[in-house]
PDB file of C-alpha atoms in Angstrom:
ATOM      1  CA  MET A   1      -0.037  -0.038  -0.031  1.00 55.00           C
ATOM      2  CA  ASP A   2       2.755   2.361   0.937  1.00 62.00           C
ATOM      3  CA  THR A   3       4.574   1.497  -2.367  1.00 69.00           C
ATOM      4  CA  GLU A   4       1.566   2.363  -4.376  1.00 67.00           C
ATOM      5  CA  LYS A   5       1.168   5.690  -2.590  1.00 67.00           C
ATOM      6  CA  LYS A   6       4.733   6.362  -3.255  1.00 68.00           C
ATOM      7  CA  GLU A   7       4.415   5.586  -6.892  1.00 68.00           C
ATOM      8  CA  ASN A   8       1.354   7.730  -7.196  1.00 70.00           C
ATOM      9  CA  LYS A   9       3.330  10.670  -5.584  1.00 72.00           C
ATOM     10  CA  GLU A  10       6.269  10.165  -8.016  1.00 74.00           C
ATOM     11  CA  ILE A  11       3.774  10.167 -10.994  1.00 76.00           C
ATOM     12  CA  LYS A  12       2.312  13.465  -9.754  1.00 75.00           C
ATOM     13  CA  LYS A  13       5.854  15.044  -9.441  1.00 76.00           C
ATOM     14  CA  LEU A  14       6.709  13.869 -12.977  1.00 75.00           C
ATOM     15  CA  SER A  15       3.484  15.227 -14.406  1.00 76.00           C
ATOM     16  CA  LEU A  16       4.062  18.555 -12.719  1.00 78.00           C
ATOM     17  CA  LEU A  17       7.541  18.575 -14.100  1.00 76.00           C
ATOM     18  CA  ILE A  18       6.461  17.947 -17.693  1.00 80.00           C
ATOM     19  CA  ALA A  19       3.768  20.580 -17.336  1.00 76.00           C
ATOM     20  CA  ALA A  20       6.316  23.040 -16.273  1.00 76.00           C
ATOM     21  CA  ILE A  21       8.663  22.099 -19.120  1.00 80.00           C
ATOM     22  CA  ILE A  22       5.854  22.478 -21.563  1.00 81.00           C
ATOM     23  CA  VAL A  23       5.002  25.906 -20.109  1.00 75.00           C
ATOM     24  CA  LEU A  24       8.613  26.901 -20.330  1.00 77.00           C
ATOM     25  CA  VAL A  25       8.859  25.684 -23.971  1.00 74.00           C
ATOM     26  CA  LEU A  26       5.762  27.756 -24.878  1.00 76.00           C
ATOM     27  CA  LEU A  27       7.149  30.782 -23.186  1.00 78.00           C
ATOM     28  CA  ILE A  28      10.505  30.672 -24.965  1.00 78.00           C
ATOM     29  CA  ALA A  29       8.688  29.929 -28.377  1.00 71.00           C
ATOM     30  CA  GLY A  30       6.588  33.056 -27.736  1.00 70.00           C
ATOM     31  CA  ALA A  31       9.531  35.098 -26.709  1.00 68.00           C
ATOM     32  CA  GLY A  32      11.473  33.884 -29.794  1.00 67.00           C
ATOM     33  CA  TYR A  33       8.449  34.689 -32.089  1.00 66.00           C
ATOM     34  CA  TYR A  34       8.215  38.168 -30.512  1.00 64.00           C
ATOM     35  CA  ILE A  35      11.995  38.805 -30.868  1.00 69.00           C
ATOM     36  CA  TYR A  36      11.830  37.633 -34.547  1.00 63.00           C
ATOM     37  CA  HIS A  37       8.904  39.824 -35.224  1.00 60.00           C
ATOM     38  CA  GLN A  38      10.615  42.798 -33.545  1.00 62.00           C
ATOM     39  CA  LYS A  39      13.790  42.244 -35.627  1.00 68.00           C
ATOM     40  CA  LYS A  40      11.751  41.996 -38.867  1.00 60.00           C
ATOM     41  CA  GLU A  41       9.912  45.234 -37.982  1.00 54.00           C
ATOM     42  CA  MET A  42      13.279  46.916 -37.170  1.00 55.00           C
ATOM     43  CA  GLY A  43      14.843  45.621 -40.443  1.00 55.00           C
ATOM     44  CA  ASN A  44      11.872  46.995 -42.473  1.00 54.00           C
ATOM     45  CA  LEU A  45      12.269  50.306 -40.498  1.00 51.00           C
ATOM     46  CA  VAL A  46      15.949  50.462 -41.234  1.00 56.00           C
ATOM     47  CA  GLU A  47      15.393  49.620 -44.875  1.00 67.00           C
ATOM     48  CA  ALA A  48      12.873  52.455 -45.098  1.00 62.00           C
ATOM     49  CA  PHE A  49      15.404  54.801 -43.518  1.00 63.00           C
ATOM     50  CA  ASN A  50      18.071  53.730 -45.992  1.00 71.00           C
ATOM     51  CA  LEU A  51      15.663  54.272 -48.959  1.00 72.00           C
ATOM     52  CA  GLU A  52      14.775  57.722 -47.511  1.00 70.00           C
ATOM     53  CA  LYS A  53      18.467  58.525 -47.289  1.00 70.00           C
ATOM     54  CA  GLU A  54      19.138  57.282 -50.826  1.00 77.00           C
ATOM     55  CA  SER A  55      16.332  59.308 -52.101  1.00 75.00           C
ATOM     56  CA  LEU A  56      17.611  62.458 -50.413  1.00 73.00           C
ATOM     57  CA  GLU A  57      21.157  61.745 -51.754  1.00 72.00           C
ATOM     58  CA  ASP A  58      19.628  61.544 -55.358  1.00 82.00           C
ATOM     59  CA  GLU A  59      17.930  64.960 -54.775  1.00 78.00           C
ATOM     60  CA  PHE A  60      21.194  66.586 -53.721  1.00 72.00           C
ATOM     61  CA  ASN A  61      22.851  65.147 -56.782  1.00 78.00           C
ATOM     62  CA  GLU A  62      20.009  66.421 -59.139  1.00 78.00           C
ATOM     63  CA  LEU A  63      20.339  69.806 -57.694  1.00 72.00           C
ATOM     64  CA  SER A  64      24.049  69.837 -58.124  1.00 71.00           C
ATOM     65  CA  LEU A  65      23.686  68.805 -61.662  1.00 75.00           C
ATOM     66  CA  GLN A  66      21.203  71.676 -62.174  1.00 73.00           C
ATOM     67  CA  TYR A  67      23.697  74.176 -60.778  1.00 70.00           C
ATOM     68  CA  GLU A  68      26.326  72.651 -63.139  1.00 73.00           C
ATOM     69  CA  GLY A  69      24.029  72.982 -66.167  1.00 69.00           C
ATOM     70  CA  TYR A  70      23.099  76.652 -65.514  1.00 69.00           C
ATOM     71  CA  LYS A  71      26.905  77.399 -65.058  1.00 66.00           C
ATOM     72  CA  PHE A  72      27.454  76.377 -68.729  1.00 67.00           C
ATOM     73  CA  SER A  73      24.499  78.234 -69.971  1.00 65.00           C
ATOM     74  CA  VAL A  74      25.198  81.549 -68.362  1.00 66.00           C
ATOM     75  CA  GLY A  75      27.758  83.990 -69.787  1.00 64.00           C
ATOM     76  CA  ASN A  76      27.861  86.289 -66.800  1.00 67.00           C
ATOM     77  CA  ASP A  77      31.012  85.625 -64.696  1.00 70.00           C
ATOM     78  CA  SER A  78      29.429  86.964 -61.425  1.00 68.00           C
ATOM     79  CA  LEU A  79      26.476  84.856 -61.644  1.00 69.00           C
ATOM     80  CA  VAL A  80      28.621  81.783 -62.529  1.00 70.00           C
ATOM     81  CA  ALA A  81      30.685  82.500 -59.321  1.00 75.00           C
ATOM     82  CA  LEU A  82      27.526  82.678 -57.297  1.00 72.00           C
ATOM     83  CA  LEU A  83      26.189  79.450 -58.784  1.00 71.00           C
ATOM     84  CA  SER A  84      29.674  77.741 -58.066  1.00 76.00           C
ATOM     85  CA  THR A  85      29.379  78.794 -54.436  1.00 79.00           C
ATOM     86  CA  GLU A  86      25.915  77.373 -54.069  1.00 77.00           C
ATOM     87  CA  GLN A  87      26.778  74.137 -55.847  1.00 73.00           C
ATOM     88  CA  ALA A  88      29.802  73.900 -53.400  1.00 79.00           C
ATOM     89  CA  LYS A  89      27.290  74.115 -50.521  1.00 74.00           C
ATOM     90  CA  VAL A  90      25.160  71.336 -52.158  1.00 71.00           C
ATOM     91  CA  GLN A  91      28.311  69.212 -52.434  1.00 79.00           C
ATOM     92  CA  ARG A  92      29.283  69.810 -48.839  1.00 82.00           C
ATOM     93  CA  LEU A  93      25.844  68.887 -47.565  1.00 74.00           C
ATOM     94  CA  LEU A  94      25.854  65.881 -49.720  1.00 71.00           C
ATOM     95  CA  GLU A  95      29.092  64.758 -48.072  1.00 79.00           C
ATOM     96  CA  GLU A  96      27.558  65.360 -44.698  1.00 73.00           C
ATOM     97  CA  LEU A  97      24.497  63.137 -45.657  1.00 69.00           C
ATOM     98  CA  ARG A  98      26.764  60.365 -46.695  1.00 74.00           C
ATOM     99  CA  THR A  99      28.362  60.298 -43.303  1.00 74.00           C
ATOM    100  CA  VAL A 100      25.143  60.378 -41.415  1.00 72.00           C
ATOM    101  CA  LYS A 101      23.461  57.224 -40.333  1.00 68.00           C
ATOM    102  CA  ALA A 102      20.157  56.503 -41.927  1.00 62.00           C
ATOM    103  CA  THR A 103      18.530  56.097 -38.654  1.00 68.00           C
ATOM    104  CA  ASN A 104      19.559  59.560 -37.319  1.00 74.00           C
ATOM    105  CA  ALA A 105      16.157  61.203 -37.974  1.00 71.00           C
ATOM    106  CA  LYS A 106      17.260  64.529 -36.534  1.00 78.00           C
ATOM    107  CA  GLU A 107      20.173  65.031 -39.007  1.00 75.00           C
ATOM    108  CA  ILE A 108      18.181  63.776 -41.765  1.00 75.00           C
ATOM    109  CA  SER A 109      15.462  66.290 -41.141  1.00 77.00           C
ATOM    110  CA  ARG A 110      18.114  69.087 -40.821  1.00 82.00           C
ATOM    111  CA  LEU A 111      19.496  68.195 -44.227  1.00 74.00           C
ATOM    112  CA  LYS A 112      16.002  68.021 -45.814  1.00 74.00           C
ATOM    113  CA  LYS A 113      15.450  71.652 -44.641  1.00 80.00           C
ATOM    114  CA  GLU A 114      18.850  72.671 -46.053  1.00 78.00           C
ATOM    115  CA  LEU A 115      17.779  71.089 -49.399  1.00 74.00           C
ATOM    116  CA  ASN A 116      14.581  73.079 -49.487  1.00 80.00           C
ATOM    117  CA  THR A 117      16.432  76.205 -48.674  1.00 81.00           C
ATOM    118  CA  LEU A 118      18.972  75.572 -51.549  1.00 74.00           C
ATOM    119  CA  ARG A 119      16.060  74.873 -53.877  1.00 77.00           C
ATOM    120  CA  LYS A 120      14.500  78.259 -53.158  1.00 78.00           C
ATOM    121  CA  ILE A 121      17.771  79.918 -53.831  1.00 78.00           C
ATOM    122  CA  MET A 122      17.967  78.069 -57.112  1.00 72.00           C
ATOM    123  CA  ARG A 123      14.582  79.315 -58.115  1.00 75.00           C
ATOM    124  CA  ASN A 124      15.776  82.923 -57.539  1.00 75.00           C
ATOM    125  CA  TYR A 125      18.708  82.264 -59.735  1.00 68.00           C
ATOM    126  CA  VAL A 126      16.613  80.758 -62.442  1.00 69.00           C
ATOM    127  CA  VAL A 127      14.623  84.043 -62.592  1.00 69.00           C
ATOM    128  CA  GLN A 128      17.827  85.944 -63.096  1.00 72.00           C
ATOM    129  CA  ILE A 129      19.031  83.549 -65.669  1.00 70.00           C
ATOM    130  CA  ASP A 130      15.845  83.860 -67.647  1.00 65.00           C
ATOM    131  CA  SER A 131      16.210  87.610 -67.664  1.00 70.00           C
ATOM    132  CA  LEU A 132      19.724  87.383 -68.759  1.00 69.00           C
ATOM    133  CA  ASN A 133      18.871  84.985 -71.456  1.00 68.00           C
ATOM    134  CA  ARG A 134      16.255  87.296 -72.894  1.00 74.00           C
ATOM    135  CA  GLU A 135      18.843  90.114 -72.963  1.00 70.00           C
ATOM    136  CA  ASN A 136      21.285  87.720 -74.566  1.00 70.00           C
ATOM    137  CA  GLU A 137      18.876  86.849 -77.269  1.00 73.00           C
ATOM    138  CA  GLN A 138      18.518  90.486 -78.344  1.00 76.00           C
ATOM    139  CA  LEU A 139      22.286  90.850 -78.250  1.00 71.00           C
ATOM    140  CA  LYS A 140      22.593  87.697 -80.471  1.00 78.00           C
ATOM    141  CA  VAL A 141      20.319  89.265 -83.004  1.00 77.00           C
ATOM    142  CA  GLU A 142      22.370  92.510 -83.020  1.00 76.00           C
ATOM    143  CA  LYS A 143      25.729  90.419 -83.128  1.00 77.00           C
ATOM    144  CA  LYS A 144      24.436  88.211 -85.943  1.00 80.00           C
ATOM    145  CA  GLU A 145      23.886  91.306 -88.025  1.00 80.00           C
ATOM    146  CA  ALA A 146      27.229  92.718 -87.253  1.00 70.00           C
ATOM    147  CA  VAL A 147      28.857  89.341 -88.074  1.00 76.00           C
ATOM    148  CA  ARG A 148      27.011  89.210 -91.396  1.00 81.00           C
ATOM    149  CA  LYS A 149      28.334  92.676 -92.300  1.00 80.00           C
ATOM    150  CA  TYR A 150      31.944  91.677 -91.021  1.00 75.00           C
ATOM    151  CA  GLN A 151      31.933  88.467 -93.024  1.00 82.00           C
ATOM    152  CA  GLN A 152      30.765  90.302 -96.158  1.00 78.00           C
ATOM    153  CA  ALA A 153      33.555  92.796 -95.685  1.00 68.00           C
ATOM    154  CA  THR A 154      36.190  90.092 -94.965  1.00 76.00           C
ATOM    155  CA  THR A 155      35.294  87.688 -97.835  1.00 72.00           C
ATOM    156  CA  GLN A 156      37.011  89.764-100.479  1.00 68.00           C
ATOM    157  CA  ALA A 157      40.153  90.138 -98.339  1.00 59.00           C
ATOM    158  CA  ALA A 158      40.123  86.182 -97.697  1.00 64.00           C
ATOM    159  CA  THR A 159      39.885  85.623-101.268  1.00 59.00           C
ATOM    160  CA  LEU A 160      42.768  87.953-102.128  1.00 54.00           C
ATOM    161  CA  LYS A 161      44.809  86.430 -99.433  1.00 61.00           C
ATOM    162  CA  LYS A 162      44.247  82.934-100.907  1.00 63.00           C
ATOM    163  CA  GLU A 163      45.239  84.164-104.285  1.00 56.00           C
ATOM    164  CA  LYS A 164      48.320  85.680-102.929  1.00 53.00           C
ATOM    165  CA  GLU A 165      49.276  82.472-101.012  1.00 56.00           C
ATOM    166  CA  LYS A 166      48.852  80.431-104.183  1.00 54.00           C
ATOM    167  CA  LEU A 167      50.949  82.836-106.115  1.00 43.00           C
ATOM    168  CA  THR A 168      53.583  82.746-103.440  1.00 44.00           C
ATOM    169  CA  GLU A 169      53.522  78.864-103.380  1.00 49.00           C
ATOM    170  CA  ARG A 170      53.907  78.743-107.230  1.00 51.00           C
ATOM    171  CA  VAL A 171      56.886  81.198-107.032  1.00 46.00           C
ATOM    172  CA  THR A 172      58.446  79.286-104.187  1.00 51.00           C
ATOM    173  CA  LEU A 173      58.001  75.870-106.130  1.00 51.00           C
ATOM    174  CA  ALA A 174      59.386  77.573-109.319  1.00 56.00           C
ATOM    175  CA  SER A 175      62.348  78.801-107.543  1.00 73.00           C
ATOM    176  CA  ARG A 176      63.510  75.451-106.064  1.00 91.00           C
ATOM    177  CA  LEU A 177      66.507  73.803-107.481  1.00 93.00           C
ATOM    178  CA  ASP A 178      66.292  70.466-109.182  1.00 95.00           C
ATOM    179  CA  ALA A 179      69.008  67.799-109.290  1.00 96.00           C
ATOM    180  CA  THR A 180      68.988  65.761-112.652  1.00 96.00           C
ATOM    181  CA  ASP A 181      71.012  63.064-114.309  1.00 96.00           C
ATOM    182  CA  ILE A 182      71.837  61.549-110.894  1.00 97.00           C
ATOM    183  CA  THR A 183      74.369  58.634-110.859  1.00 97.00           C
ATOM    184  CA  VAL A 184      76.076  56.765-108.062  1.00 97.00           C
ATOM    185  CA  THR A 185      79.038  54.888-109.360  1.00 97.00           C
ATOM    186  CA  PRO A 186      81.160  52.546-107.071  1.00 97.00           C
ATOM    187  CA  VAL A 187      84.842  52.314-108.285  1.00 96.00           C
ATOM    188  CA  ASN A 188      87.907  50.392-107.283  1.00 95.00           C
ATOM    189  CA  ALA A 189      91.256  51.609-106.185  1.00 92.00           C
ATOM    190  CA  ARG A 190      92.230  52.358-109.899  1.00 93.00           C
ATOM    191  CA  GLY A 191      89.011  54.405-110.441  1.00 92.00           C
ATOM    192  CA  LYS A 192      87.290  51.837-112.440  1.00 95.00           C
ATOM    193  CA  LYS A 193      83.668  50.846-112.003  1.00 95.00           C
ATOM    194  CA  ALA A 194      83.424  47.889-109.434  1.00 95.00           C
ATOM    195  CA  LYS A 195      80.657  45.464-109.553  1.00 91.00           C
ATOM    196  CA  ARG A 196      81.375  43.467-106.273  1.00 93.00           C
ATOM    197  CA  ILE A 197      81.333  45.133-102.800  1.00 94.00           C
ATOM    198  CA  LYS A 198      84.603  43.792-101.762  1.00 92.00           C
ATOM    199  CA  ARG A 199      86.412  45.612-104.655  1.00 94.00           C
ATOM    200  CA  MET A 200      84.669  49.002-104.026  1.00 96.00           C
ATOM    201  CA  GLN A 201      86.895  51.707-102.651  1.00 96.00           C
ATOM    202  CA  ARG A 202      84.810  54.796-103.332  1.00 97.00           C
ATOM    203  CA  PHE A 203      81.364  56.048-104.472  1.00 97.00           C
ATOM    204  CA  VAL A 204      81.372  58.856-107.145  1.00 98.00           C
ATOM    205  CA  VAL A 205      78.074  60.825-106.862  1.00 98.00           C
ATOM    206  CA  SER A 206      77.434  62.880-110.023  1.00 97.00           C
ATOM    207  CA  PHE A 207      74.503  65.075-111.026  1.00 97.00           C
ATOM    208  CA  LYS A 208      73.403  68.438-112.575  1.00 97.00           C
ATOM    209  CA  ILE A 209      71.760  71.378-110.897  1.00 95.00           C
ATOM    210  CA  ALA A 210      69.279  72.283-113.605  1.00 94.00           C
ATOM    211  CA  LYS A 211      68.905  75.837-114.998  1.00 94.00           C
ATOM    212  CA  ASN A 212      66.432  77.959-113.014  1.00 93.00           C
ATOM    213  CA  ILE A 213      66.356  81.648-113.680  1.00 88.00           C
ATOM    214  CA  THR A 214      63.838  82.214-110.802  1.00 88.00           C
ATOM    215  CA  ALA A 215      66.024  80.668-108.125  1.00 91.00           C
ATOM    216  CA  PRO A 216      68.212  82.753-105.780  1.00 90.00           C
ATOM    217  CA  VAL A 217      71.883  82.975-107.134  1.00 93.00           C
ATOM    218  CA  GLY A 218      75.127  82.956-105.070  1.00 94.00           C
ATOM    219  CA  GLU A 219      76.951  80.451-103.102  1.00 95.00           C
ATOM    220  CA  LYS A 220      75.138  77.321-101.988  1.00 96.00           C
ATOM    221  CA  TYR A 221      75.898  74.242-100.018  1.00 97.00           C
ATOM    222  CA  ILE A 222      74.853  70.963-101.666  1.00 97.00           C
ATOM    223  CA  TYR A 223      74.353  68.059 -99.191  1.00 98.00           C
ATOM    224  CA  VAL A 224      74.136  64.390 -99.970  1.00 98.00           C
ATOM    225  CA  ARG A 225      72.955  61.626 -97.724  1.00 98.00           C
ATOM    226  CA  LEU A 226      73.946  58.064 -98.505  1.00 98.00           C
ATOM    227  CA  MET A 227      71.346  55.659 -97.042  1.00 97.00           C
ATOM    228  CA  LYS A 228      72.004  51.949 -96.481  1.00 96.00           C
ATOM    229  CA  PRO A 229      69.406  49.229 -97.154  1.00 96.00           C
ATOM    230  CA  ASP A 230      68.356  49.513 -93.443  1.00 94.00           C
ATOM    231  CA  ASP A 231      67.958  53.197 -93.657  1.00 93.00           C
ATOM    232  CA  ASP A 232      71.033  53.990 -91.640  1.00 95.00           C
ATOM    233  CA  ILE A 233      73.111  56.856 -93.075  1.00 97.00           C
ATOM    234  CA  LEU A 234      76.735  56.693 -94.039  1.00 97.00           C
ATOM    235  CA  VAL A 235      78.646  59.344 -92.095  1.00 97.00           C
ATOM    236  CA  LYS A 236      82.182  60.215 -91.198  1.00 95.00           C
ATOM    237  CA  SER A 237      81.125  62.114 -88.020  1.00 95.00           C
ATOM    238  CA  ARG A 238      77.773  62.394 -86.326  1.00 94.00           C
ATOM    239  CA  ALA A 239      78.559  66.059 -85.906  1.00 96.00           C
ATOM    240  CA  ASP A 240      77.974  66.566 -89.574  1.00 96.00           C
ATOM    241  CA  VAL A 241      74.387  67.981 -89.789  1.00 97.00           C
ATOM    242  CA  PHE A 242      72.302  70.510 -91.577  1.00 97.00           C
ATOM    243  CA  GLU A 243      68.875  71.845 -91.085  1.00 96.00           C
ATOM    244  CA  PHE A 244      65.777  70.261 -92.878  1.00 96.00           C
ATOM    245  CA  GLU A 245      62.278  70.896 -92.107  1.00 93.00           C
ATOM    246  CA  GLY A 246      62.861  72.442 -88.760  1.00 92.00           C
ATOM    247  CA  LYS A 247      65.321  69.882 -87.401  1.00 94.00           C
ATOM    248  CA  GLU A 248      68.987  68.860 -87.759  1.00 96.00           C
ATOM    249  CA  ILE A 249      69.870  65.833 -89.783  1.00 97.00           C
ATOM    250  CA  ASN A 250      73.205  64.055 -90.734  1.00 97.00           C
ATOM    251  CA  TYR A 251      74.774  64.277 -94.025  1.00 98.00           C
ATOM    252  CA  SER A 252      77.375  62.126 -95.760  1.00 97.00           C
ATOM    253  CA  MET A 253      78.968  64.676 -98.000  1.00 97.00           C
ATOM    254  CA  LYS A 254      78.594  68.442 -98.754  1.00 97.00           C
ATOM    255  CA  LYS A 255      80.073  70.880-101.406  1.00 97.00           C
ATOM    256  CA  LEU A 256      79.834  74.589-101.881  1.00 97.00           C
ATOM    257  CA  ILE A 257      78.962  75.759-105.360  1.00 96.00           C
ATOM    258  CA  GLU A 258      78.446  79.058-107.078  1.00 95.00           C
ATOM    259  CA  TYR A 259      75.152  78.982-108.750  1.00 96.00           C
ATOM    260  CA  GLU A 260      74.175  81.794-111.259  1.00 94.00           C
ATOM    261  CA  GLY A 261      70.868  80.378-112.594  1.00 93.00           C
ATOM    262  CA  GLU A 262      72.674  78.219-115.214  1.00 94.00           C
ATOM    263  CA  GLU A 263      73.205  74.464-115.230  1.00 95.00           C
ATOM    264  CA  VAL A 264      75.997  73.358-112.958  1.00 96.00           C
ATOM    265  CA  GLN A 265      77.701  69.937-112.892  1.00 97.00           C
ATOM    266  CA  VAL A 266      78.440  68.648-109.447  1.00 97.00           C
ATOM    267  CA  VAL A 267      80.538  65.716-108.462  1.00 97.00           C
ATOM    268  CA  LEU A 268      81.198  64.353-104.858  1.00 97.00           C
ATOM    269  CA  TYR A 269      83.264  61.461-103.540  1.00 97.00           C
ATOM    270  CA  TRP A 270      82.703  59.100-100.683  1.00 97.00           C
ATOM    271  CA  ASP A 271      85.707  56.859 -99.526  1.00 96.00           C
ATOM    272  CA  ILE A 272      84.289  53.506 -98.443  1.00 96.00           C
ATOM    273  CA  GLU A 273      85.788  52.779 -94.994  1.00 93.00           C
ATOM    274  CA  GLU A 274      82.810  50.772 -93.515  1.00 93.00           C
ATOM    275  CA  PHE A 275      81.353  47.411 -93.899  1.00 92.00           C
ATOM    276  CA  LEU A 276      78.649  47.371 -96.814  1.00 95.00           C
ATOM    277  CA  SER A 277      76.010  44.706 -97.246  1.00 94.00           C
ATOM    278  CA  PRO A 278      74.297  43.732-100.373  1.00 96.00           C
ATOM    279  CA  GLY A 279      70.974  45.463-101.162  1.00 96.00           C
ATOM    280  CA  THR A 280      69.457  48.736-102.391  1.00 97.00           C
ATOM    281  CA  TYR A 281      71.009  51.958-101.337  1.00 97.00           C
ATOM    282  CA  ARG A 282      69.775  55.530-101.812  1.00 97.00           C
ATOM    283  CA  ALA A 283      71.319  58.864-102.450  1.00 98.00           C
ATOM    284  CA  ASP A 284      69.282  62.020-101.309  1.00 98.00           C
ATOM    285  CA  ILE A 285      70.391  65.417-102.439  1.00 97.00           C
ATOM    286  CA  PHE A 286      69.482  68.653-100.689  1.00 97.00           C
ATOM    287  CA  ALA A 287      69.969  72.393-101.249  1.00 96.00           C
ATOM    288  CA  ASP A 288      68.322  75.581 -99.870  1.00 94.00           C
ATOM    289  CA  GLY A 289      66.616  73.328 -97.145  1.00 93.00           C
ATOM    290  CA  ASN A 290      64.878  71.367 -99.868  1.00 95.00           C
ATOM    291  CA  LEU A 291      65.129  67.791-101.120  1.00 96.00           C
ATOM    292  CA  ILE A 292      66.009  68.299-104.831  1.00 95.00           C
ATOM    293  CA  GLY A 293      66.836  64.836-106.049  1.00 96.00           C
ATOM    294  CA  ARG A 294      66.951  61.168-105.224  1.00 96.00           C
ATOM    295  CA  LYS A 295      68.573  58.124-106.689  1.00 97.00           C
ATOM    296  CA  ASN A 296      68.426  54.381-105.738  1.00 97.00           C
ATOM    297  CA  PHE A 297      71.264  52.077-106.596  1.00 96.00           C
ATOM    298  CA  THR A 298      72.019  48.379-105.882  1.00 95.00           C
ATOM    299  CA  LEU A 299      75.072  46.737-104.550  1.00 95.00           C
ATOM    300  CA  GLU A 300      75.802  43.051-105.187  1.00 90.00           C
ATOM    301  CA  ASP A 301      77.885  40.730-103.058  1.00 84.00           C
TER     302      ASP A 301
END
């Protein structure tokens, strides 16, 4: 009998313990659901704050772009300076906004008020700009008429200038010297024409300066550049240079001649002291800063 009572007592304790555990589980589940719900609401609220902040940033950017656009459309330096100052304020406030937390309602509200103030200032500037634009339109009409008269007056002068330039160009071209009958002859030690490179001792460069009664007369330097197949120039010294097309370039040989407008025979000699490879060489002839003749010649091994 005592044993039965004892078992009943134990069963009651166990039942109470299970009931307590169930109640505790229900409380924990309820608390968990409440916390989850609160977190979700808080997340939605933070998302809303972030969206509001992003929207405010977009409005600041838009206002800054409006200032930038008006700066380019206004020709008044003083007004451009004022627009630049206001644009700088917009940029400063935008930087402040970017550093403010989205949940800082007080700062967000302050920046909204600042934005509204800047918009009012912008509207005042727009009125001034419209007034200036109307004045500018009138000035454009007057300027267009003045330009038309100016263009009409200068068209004839421009035509005369072009005709003068063409005439000057024709005279310049006509006065250039011309090298003709160009020959480059490789010779051996006895002065005979050599066909093989190993027998060549000297190049004889011969040509004529053609008759030209329009060319300036007097002493003239004639320069010759001997170019190898790889376009490297044959020189005795890298200090041997002359001016051509605004820069100094090397020459192989030069000769001073007296030119009186009549045909002149010119002969120059190049002593071969360097290694020569087979291929196509070139002789370029210059005078008075102009290229007056060119001749290709081939050397065989």
